[in-house]
Tab-separated table of C-alpha atoms in Angstrom:
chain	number	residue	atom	x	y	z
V	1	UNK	CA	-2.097	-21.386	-23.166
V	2	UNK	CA	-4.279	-20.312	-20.255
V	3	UNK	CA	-6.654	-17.178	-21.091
V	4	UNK	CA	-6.400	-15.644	-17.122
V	5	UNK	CA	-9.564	-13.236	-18.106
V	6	UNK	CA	-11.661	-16.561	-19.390
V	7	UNK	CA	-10.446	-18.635	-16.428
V	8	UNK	CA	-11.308	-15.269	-14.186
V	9	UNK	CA	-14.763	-14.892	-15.618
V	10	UNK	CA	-15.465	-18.983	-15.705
V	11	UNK	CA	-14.571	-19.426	-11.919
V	12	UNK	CA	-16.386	-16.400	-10.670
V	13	UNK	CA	-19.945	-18.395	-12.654
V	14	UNK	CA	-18.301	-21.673	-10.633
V	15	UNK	CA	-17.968	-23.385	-13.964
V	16	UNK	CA	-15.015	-26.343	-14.198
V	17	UNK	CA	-12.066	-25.578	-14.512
V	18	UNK	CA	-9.823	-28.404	-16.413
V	19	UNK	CA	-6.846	-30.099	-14.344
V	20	UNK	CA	-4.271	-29.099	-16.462
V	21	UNK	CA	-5.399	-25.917	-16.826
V	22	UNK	CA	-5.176	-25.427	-12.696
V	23	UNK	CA	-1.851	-27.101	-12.960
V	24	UNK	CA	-0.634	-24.404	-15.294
V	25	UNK	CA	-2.322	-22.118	-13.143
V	26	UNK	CA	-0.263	-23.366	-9.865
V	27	UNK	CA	2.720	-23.366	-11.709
V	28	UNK	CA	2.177	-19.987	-12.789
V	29	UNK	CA	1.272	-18.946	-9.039
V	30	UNK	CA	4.213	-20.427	-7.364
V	31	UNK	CA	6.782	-18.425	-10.066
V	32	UNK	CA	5.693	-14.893	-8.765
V	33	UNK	CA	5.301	-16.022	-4.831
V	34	UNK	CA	8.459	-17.742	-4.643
V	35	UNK	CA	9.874	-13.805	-5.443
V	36	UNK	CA	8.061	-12.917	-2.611
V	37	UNK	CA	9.795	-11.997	0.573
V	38	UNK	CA	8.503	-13.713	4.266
V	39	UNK	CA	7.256	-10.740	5.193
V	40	UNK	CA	5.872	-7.956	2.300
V	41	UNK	CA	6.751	-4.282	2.492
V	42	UNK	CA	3.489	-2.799	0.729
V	43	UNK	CA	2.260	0.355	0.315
V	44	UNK	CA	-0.840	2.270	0.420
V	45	UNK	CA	-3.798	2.117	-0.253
V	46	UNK	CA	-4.522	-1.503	0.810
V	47	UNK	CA	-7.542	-3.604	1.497
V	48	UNK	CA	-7.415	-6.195	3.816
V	49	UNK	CA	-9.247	-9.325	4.230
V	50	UNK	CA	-9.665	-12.332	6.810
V	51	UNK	CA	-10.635	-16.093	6.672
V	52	UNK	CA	-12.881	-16.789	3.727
V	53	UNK	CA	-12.963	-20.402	3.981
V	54	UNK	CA	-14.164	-21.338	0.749
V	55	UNK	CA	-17.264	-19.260	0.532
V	56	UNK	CA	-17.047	-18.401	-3.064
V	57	UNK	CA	-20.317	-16.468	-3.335
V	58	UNK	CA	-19.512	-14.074	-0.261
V	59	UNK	CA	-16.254	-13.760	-1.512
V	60	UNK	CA	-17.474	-12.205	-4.702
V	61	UNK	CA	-20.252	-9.891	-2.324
V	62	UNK	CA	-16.823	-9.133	-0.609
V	63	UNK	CA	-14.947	-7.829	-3.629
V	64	UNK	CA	-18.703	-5.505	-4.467
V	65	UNK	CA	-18.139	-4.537	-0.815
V	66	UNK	CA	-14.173	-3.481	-0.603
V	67	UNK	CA	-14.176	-2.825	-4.788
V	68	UNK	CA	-13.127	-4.835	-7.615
V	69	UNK	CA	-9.456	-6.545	-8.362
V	70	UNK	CA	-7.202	-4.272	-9.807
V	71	UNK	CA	-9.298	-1.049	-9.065
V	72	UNK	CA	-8.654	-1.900	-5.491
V	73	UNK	CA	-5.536	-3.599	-3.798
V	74	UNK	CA	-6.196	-6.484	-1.898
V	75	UNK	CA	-4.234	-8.108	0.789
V	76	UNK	CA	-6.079	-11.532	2.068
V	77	UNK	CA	-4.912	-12.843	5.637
V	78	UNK	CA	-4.591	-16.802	5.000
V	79	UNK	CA	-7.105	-19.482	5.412
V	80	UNK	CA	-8.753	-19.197	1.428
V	81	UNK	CA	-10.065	-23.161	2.064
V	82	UNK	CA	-12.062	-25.457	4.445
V	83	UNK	CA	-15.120	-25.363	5.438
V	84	UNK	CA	-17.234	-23.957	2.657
V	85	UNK	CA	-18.022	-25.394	-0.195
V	86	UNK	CA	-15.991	-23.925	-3.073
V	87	UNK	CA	-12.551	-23.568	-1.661
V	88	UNK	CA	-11.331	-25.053	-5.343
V	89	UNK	CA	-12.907	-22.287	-6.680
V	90	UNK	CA	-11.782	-19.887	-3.691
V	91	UNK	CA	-8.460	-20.681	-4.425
V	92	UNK	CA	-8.498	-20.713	-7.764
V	93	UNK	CA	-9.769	-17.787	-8.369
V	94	UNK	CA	-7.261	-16.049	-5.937
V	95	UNK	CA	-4.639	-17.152	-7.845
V	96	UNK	CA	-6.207	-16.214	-10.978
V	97	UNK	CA	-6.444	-13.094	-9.873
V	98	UNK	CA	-2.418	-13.439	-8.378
V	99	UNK	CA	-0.961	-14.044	-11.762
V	100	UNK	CA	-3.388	-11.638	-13.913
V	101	UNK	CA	-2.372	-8.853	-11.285
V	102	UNK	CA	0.764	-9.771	-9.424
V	103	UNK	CA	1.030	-6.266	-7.945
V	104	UNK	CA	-2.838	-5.766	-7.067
V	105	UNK	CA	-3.427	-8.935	-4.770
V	106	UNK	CA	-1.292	-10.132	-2.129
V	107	UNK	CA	-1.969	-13.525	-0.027
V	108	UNK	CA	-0.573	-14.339	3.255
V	109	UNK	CA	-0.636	-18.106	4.699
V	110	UNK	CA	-3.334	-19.442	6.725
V	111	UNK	CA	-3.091	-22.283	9.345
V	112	UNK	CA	-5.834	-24.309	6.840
V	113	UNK	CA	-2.813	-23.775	3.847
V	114	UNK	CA	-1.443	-27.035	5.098
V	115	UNK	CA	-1.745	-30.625	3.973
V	116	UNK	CA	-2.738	-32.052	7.887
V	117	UNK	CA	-5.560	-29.344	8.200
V	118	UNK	CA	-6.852	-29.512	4.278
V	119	UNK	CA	-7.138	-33.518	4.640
V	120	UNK	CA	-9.416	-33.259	7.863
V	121	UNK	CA	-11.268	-30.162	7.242
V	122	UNK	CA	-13.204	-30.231	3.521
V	123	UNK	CA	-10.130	-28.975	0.705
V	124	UNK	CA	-8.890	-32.597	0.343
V	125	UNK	CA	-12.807	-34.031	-0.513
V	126	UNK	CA	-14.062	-31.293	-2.214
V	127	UNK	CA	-10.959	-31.877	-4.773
V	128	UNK	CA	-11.380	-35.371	-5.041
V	129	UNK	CA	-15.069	-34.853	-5.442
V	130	UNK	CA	-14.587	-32.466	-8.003
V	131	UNK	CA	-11.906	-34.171	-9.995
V	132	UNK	CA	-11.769	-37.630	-9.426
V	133	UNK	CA	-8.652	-37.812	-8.105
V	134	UNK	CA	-6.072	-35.567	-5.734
V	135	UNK	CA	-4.180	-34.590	-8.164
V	136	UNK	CA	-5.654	-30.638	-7.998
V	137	UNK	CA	-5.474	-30.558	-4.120
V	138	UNK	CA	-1.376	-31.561	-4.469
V	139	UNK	CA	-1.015	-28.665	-6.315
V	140	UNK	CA	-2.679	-26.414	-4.369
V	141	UNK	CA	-0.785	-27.903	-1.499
V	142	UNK	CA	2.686	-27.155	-3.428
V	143	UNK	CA	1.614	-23.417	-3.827
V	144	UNK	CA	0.575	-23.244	-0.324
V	145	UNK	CA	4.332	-23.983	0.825
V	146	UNK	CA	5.567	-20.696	-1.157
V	147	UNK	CA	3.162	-18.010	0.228
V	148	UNK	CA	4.526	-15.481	2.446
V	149	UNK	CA	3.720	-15.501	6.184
V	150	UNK	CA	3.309	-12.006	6.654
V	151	UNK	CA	3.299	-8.291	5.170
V	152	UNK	CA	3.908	-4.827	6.862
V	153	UNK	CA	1.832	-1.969	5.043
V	154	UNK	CA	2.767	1.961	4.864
V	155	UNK	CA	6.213	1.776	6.665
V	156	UNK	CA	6.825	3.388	9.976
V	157	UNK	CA	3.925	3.666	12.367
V	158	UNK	CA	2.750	1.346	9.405
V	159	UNK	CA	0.360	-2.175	10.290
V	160	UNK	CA	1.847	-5.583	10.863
V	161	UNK	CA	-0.530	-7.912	8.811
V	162	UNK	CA	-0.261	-12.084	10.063
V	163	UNK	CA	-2.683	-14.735	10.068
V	164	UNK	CA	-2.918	-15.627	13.478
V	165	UNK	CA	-0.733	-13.527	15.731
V	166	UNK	CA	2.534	-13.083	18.003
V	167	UNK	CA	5.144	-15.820	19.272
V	168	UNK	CA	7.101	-15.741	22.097
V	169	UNK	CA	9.885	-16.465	20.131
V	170	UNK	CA	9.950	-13.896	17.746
V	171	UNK	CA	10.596	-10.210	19.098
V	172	UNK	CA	11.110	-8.411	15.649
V	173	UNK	CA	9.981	-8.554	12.568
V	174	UNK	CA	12.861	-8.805	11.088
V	175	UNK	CA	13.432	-12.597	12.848
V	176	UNK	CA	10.314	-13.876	10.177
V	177	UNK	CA	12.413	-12.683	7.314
V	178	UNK	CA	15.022	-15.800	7.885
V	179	UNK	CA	12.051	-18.740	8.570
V	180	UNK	CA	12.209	-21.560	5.752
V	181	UNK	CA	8.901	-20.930	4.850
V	182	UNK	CA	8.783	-23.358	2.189
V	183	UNK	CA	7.553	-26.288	3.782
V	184	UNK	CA	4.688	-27.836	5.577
V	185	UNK	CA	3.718	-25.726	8.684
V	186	UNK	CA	5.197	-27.307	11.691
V	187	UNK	CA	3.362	-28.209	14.879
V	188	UNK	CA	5.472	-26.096	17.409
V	189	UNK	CA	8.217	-23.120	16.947
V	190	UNK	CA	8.264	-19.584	15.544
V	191	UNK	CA	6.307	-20.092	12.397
V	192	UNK	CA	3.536	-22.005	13.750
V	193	UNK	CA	2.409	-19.627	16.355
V	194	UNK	CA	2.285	-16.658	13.477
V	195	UNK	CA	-0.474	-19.006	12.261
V	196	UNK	CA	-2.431	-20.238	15.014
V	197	UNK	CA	-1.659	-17.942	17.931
V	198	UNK	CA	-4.564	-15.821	19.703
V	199	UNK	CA	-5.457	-12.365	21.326
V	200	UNK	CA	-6.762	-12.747	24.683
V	201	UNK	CA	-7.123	-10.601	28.442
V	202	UNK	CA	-4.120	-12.727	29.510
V	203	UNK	CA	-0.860	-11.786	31.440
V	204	UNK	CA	1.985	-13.119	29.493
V	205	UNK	CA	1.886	-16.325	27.265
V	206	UNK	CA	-0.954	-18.576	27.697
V	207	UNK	CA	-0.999	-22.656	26.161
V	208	UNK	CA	-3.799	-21.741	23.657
V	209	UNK	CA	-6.530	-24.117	23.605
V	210	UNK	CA	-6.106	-24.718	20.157
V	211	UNK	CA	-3.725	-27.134	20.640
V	212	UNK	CA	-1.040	-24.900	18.748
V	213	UNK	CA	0.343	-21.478	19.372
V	214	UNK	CA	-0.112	-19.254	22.049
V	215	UNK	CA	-2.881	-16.348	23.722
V	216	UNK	CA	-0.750	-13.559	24.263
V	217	UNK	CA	-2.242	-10.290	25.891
V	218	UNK	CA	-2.000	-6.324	25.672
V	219	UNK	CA	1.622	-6.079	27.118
V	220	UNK	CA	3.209	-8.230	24.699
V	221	UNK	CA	1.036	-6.767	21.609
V	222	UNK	CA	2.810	-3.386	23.313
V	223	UNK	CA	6.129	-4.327	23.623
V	224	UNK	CA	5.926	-5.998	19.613
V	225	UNK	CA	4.412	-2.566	18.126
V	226	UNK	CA	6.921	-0.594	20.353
V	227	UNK	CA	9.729	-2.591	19.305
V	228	UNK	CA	9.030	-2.502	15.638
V	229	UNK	CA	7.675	0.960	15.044
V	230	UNK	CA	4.311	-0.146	14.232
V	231	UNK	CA	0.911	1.462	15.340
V	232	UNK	CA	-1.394	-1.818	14.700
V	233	UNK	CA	-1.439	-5.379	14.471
V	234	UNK	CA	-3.895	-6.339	12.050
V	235	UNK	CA	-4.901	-10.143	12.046
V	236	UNK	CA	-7.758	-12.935	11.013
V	237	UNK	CA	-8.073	-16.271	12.472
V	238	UNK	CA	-11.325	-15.696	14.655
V	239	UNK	CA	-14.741	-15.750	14.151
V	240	UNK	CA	-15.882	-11.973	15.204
V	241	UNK	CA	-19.737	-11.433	14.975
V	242	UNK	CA	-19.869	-8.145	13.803
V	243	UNK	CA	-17.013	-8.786	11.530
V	244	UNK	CA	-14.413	-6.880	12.753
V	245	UNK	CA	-12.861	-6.645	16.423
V	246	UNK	CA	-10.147	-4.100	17.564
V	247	UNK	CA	-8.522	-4.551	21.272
V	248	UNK	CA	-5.730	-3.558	23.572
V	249	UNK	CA	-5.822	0.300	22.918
V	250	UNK	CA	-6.816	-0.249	19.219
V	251	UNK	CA	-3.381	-1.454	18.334
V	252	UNK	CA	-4.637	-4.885	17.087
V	253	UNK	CA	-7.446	-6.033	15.394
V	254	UNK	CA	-9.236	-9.278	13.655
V	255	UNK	CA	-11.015	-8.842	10.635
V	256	UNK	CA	-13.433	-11.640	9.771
V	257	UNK	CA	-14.175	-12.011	5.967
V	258	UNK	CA	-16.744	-15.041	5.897
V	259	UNK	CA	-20.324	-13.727	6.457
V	260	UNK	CA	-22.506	-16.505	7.988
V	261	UNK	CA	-19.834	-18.719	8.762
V	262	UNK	CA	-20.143	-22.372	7.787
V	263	UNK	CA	-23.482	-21.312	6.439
V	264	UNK	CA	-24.927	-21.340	9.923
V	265	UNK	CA	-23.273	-18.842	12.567
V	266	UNK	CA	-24.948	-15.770	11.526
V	267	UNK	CA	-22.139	-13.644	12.190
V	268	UNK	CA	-21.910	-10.430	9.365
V	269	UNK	CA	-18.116	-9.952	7.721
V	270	UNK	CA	-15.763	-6.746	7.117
V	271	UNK	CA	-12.693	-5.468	4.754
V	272	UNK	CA	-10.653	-3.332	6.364
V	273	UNK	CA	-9.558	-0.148	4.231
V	274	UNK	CA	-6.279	1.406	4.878
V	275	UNK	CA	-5.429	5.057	3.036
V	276	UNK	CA	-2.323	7.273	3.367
V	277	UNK	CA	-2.483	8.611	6.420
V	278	UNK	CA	-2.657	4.668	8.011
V	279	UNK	CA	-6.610	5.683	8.606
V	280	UNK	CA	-8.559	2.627	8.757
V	281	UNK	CA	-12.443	2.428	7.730
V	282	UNK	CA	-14.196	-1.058	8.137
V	283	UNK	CA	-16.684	-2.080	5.474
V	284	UNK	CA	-19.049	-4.990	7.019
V	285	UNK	CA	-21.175	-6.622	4.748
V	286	UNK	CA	-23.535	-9.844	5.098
V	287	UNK	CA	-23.982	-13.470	3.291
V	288	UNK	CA	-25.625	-13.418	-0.021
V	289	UNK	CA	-28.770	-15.233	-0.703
V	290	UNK	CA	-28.284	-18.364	-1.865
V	291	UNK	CA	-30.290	-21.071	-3.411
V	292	UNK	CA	-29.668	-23.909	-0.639
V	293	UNK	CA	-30.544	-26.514	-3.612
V	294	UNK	CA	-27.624	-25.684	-5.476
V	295	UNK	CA	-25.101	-26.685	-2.398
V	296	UNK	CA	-23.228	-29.520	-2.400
V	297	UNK	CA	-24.848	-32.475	-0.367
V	298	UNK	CA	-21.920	-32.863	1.574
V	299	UNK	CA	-22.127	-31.077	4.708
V	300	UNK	CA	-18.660	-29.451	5.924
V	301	UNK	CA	-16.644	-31.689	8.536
V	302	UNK	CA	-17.321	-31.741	12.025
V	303	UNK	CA	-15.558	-28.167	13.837
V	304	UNK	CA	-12.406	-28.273	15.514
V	305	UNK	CA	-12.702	-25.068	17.104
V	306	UNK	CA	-14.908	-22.192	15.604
């Protein structure tokens, strides 16, 4: 039977954790998220958090930064692998921390949650490195396939929480509630774009030079809030400098959780804090110091985009 508080404990110190232990673990994972709506009504207070990319350290800087699982409630915006170097333990200890405190963490899918992106981009390797076969990266994939896309926090006037951002084909929120979201993200349609889209000082929609979803600009971020009865789009996705970026009339912003991304951009990281009253209060903190012998020899794979 699998102690959550030793697994907890033994992840956060990057010791092994055994395959059938992280199969149990999955398992475990997938029974509470499959009860889990497309989109997540949740309520205040709420911390929320963008890409982390496998940065294990900075991810435990980040929970000294926005407070400790369960004292604080976490919401993390999607892409929890890639990239770094411990997005087994990344994961793992986000789900960990999922089944120990189903009510205290929530975890929205990232455009890297897939089996295409995980293969190209470091998941796939690091697993095999780690465990000799891919066993542990197929059931990561299978949990990926049952988290929920999106999550609206506090209500009316409340914040619309996605990965990536709007779609042209999706005018309420209401329309993500009926996506199959069980399955591998697709390369076109509604619930690709939620993952991959992009902010930008465009009129209209925009091809996004991504290759997938869309730039969509301040009218249509607008028109969605107005529609919906929501004050603020809150989204992750892009590398932001200073960690956090709010635009259009402060009705959306990125928050950027991975300090010194891919160990080499420099850029510092935020949480963003949401109370009762909807006010929001960034908390930026930087990469921790680590001991460059200790990483992996493997440097991450080549960027796609930043």
């Amino acid at each position: 039977m699998l102690d959550l508080d030793e697994t907890i404990a033994n992840i956060k110190e990057c010791k092994f954790v055994p395959e059938k232990d992280v199969e149990e673990l999955c398992s475990k994972a997938i029974e509470i998220l499959i009860e889990e709506g497309n989109i997540q009504h949740l309520d205040t207070p709420i911390t929320m958090c963008g890409d982390i990319h496998g940065q294990l350290h900075d991810v435990l800087t980040l929970f000294q930064t926005g407070g400790q699982c369960p004292d604080t409630r976490y919401l993390f915006l999607g892409d929890f692998v890639d990239r770094g170097f411990y997005s087994v333990e990344t994961f793992l200890l986000l789900m960990a921390l999922k089944v120990r405190y189903p009510d205290r963490i929530y975890l929205i899918r990232g455009n890297h949650e897939t089996r295409q992106i995980t293969t190209v981009y470091g998941f796939y390797d690091e697993c095999l490195r780690k465990y000799g076969s891919v066993n542990v990266w197929r059931y990561c994939c299978e949990v990926f396939d049952y988290i929920s896309l999106g999550a609206v926090i506090g209500g009316d006037q409340g914040v619309f929480c996605i990965h990536g951002g709007l779609s042209p084909m999706i005018n309420k929120i209401d329309q993500i509630k009926i996506i199959n979201r069980k399955q591998e993200v697709p390369h076109e349609g509604a619930m690709c774009d939620l993952l991959w889209s992009d902010p930008e000082d465009v009129a209209g929609w925009s091809v996004s030079p991504r290759g997938a979803g869309y730039l969509f600009g301040i009218n249509e971020v607008k028109k969605f809030n107005h529609t919906n009865n929501i004050s603020l789009i809150a989204r992750a996705h892009q590398l932001v400098m200073e960690g956090y970026k709010e635009m259009f009339d402060k009705q959306l912003v990125t928050v950027w959780s991975a300090p010194n991304y891919c160990y080499r951009c420099g850029n510092i990281a935020s949480v963003l804090a949401i109370d009762d009253n909807l006010e929001r209060e960034y908390k930026v903190f930087e990469a921790g110091t680590m001991d460059i012998t200790s990483l992996p020899s493997k440097k991450p794979a080549t960027d796609y985009f930043i």
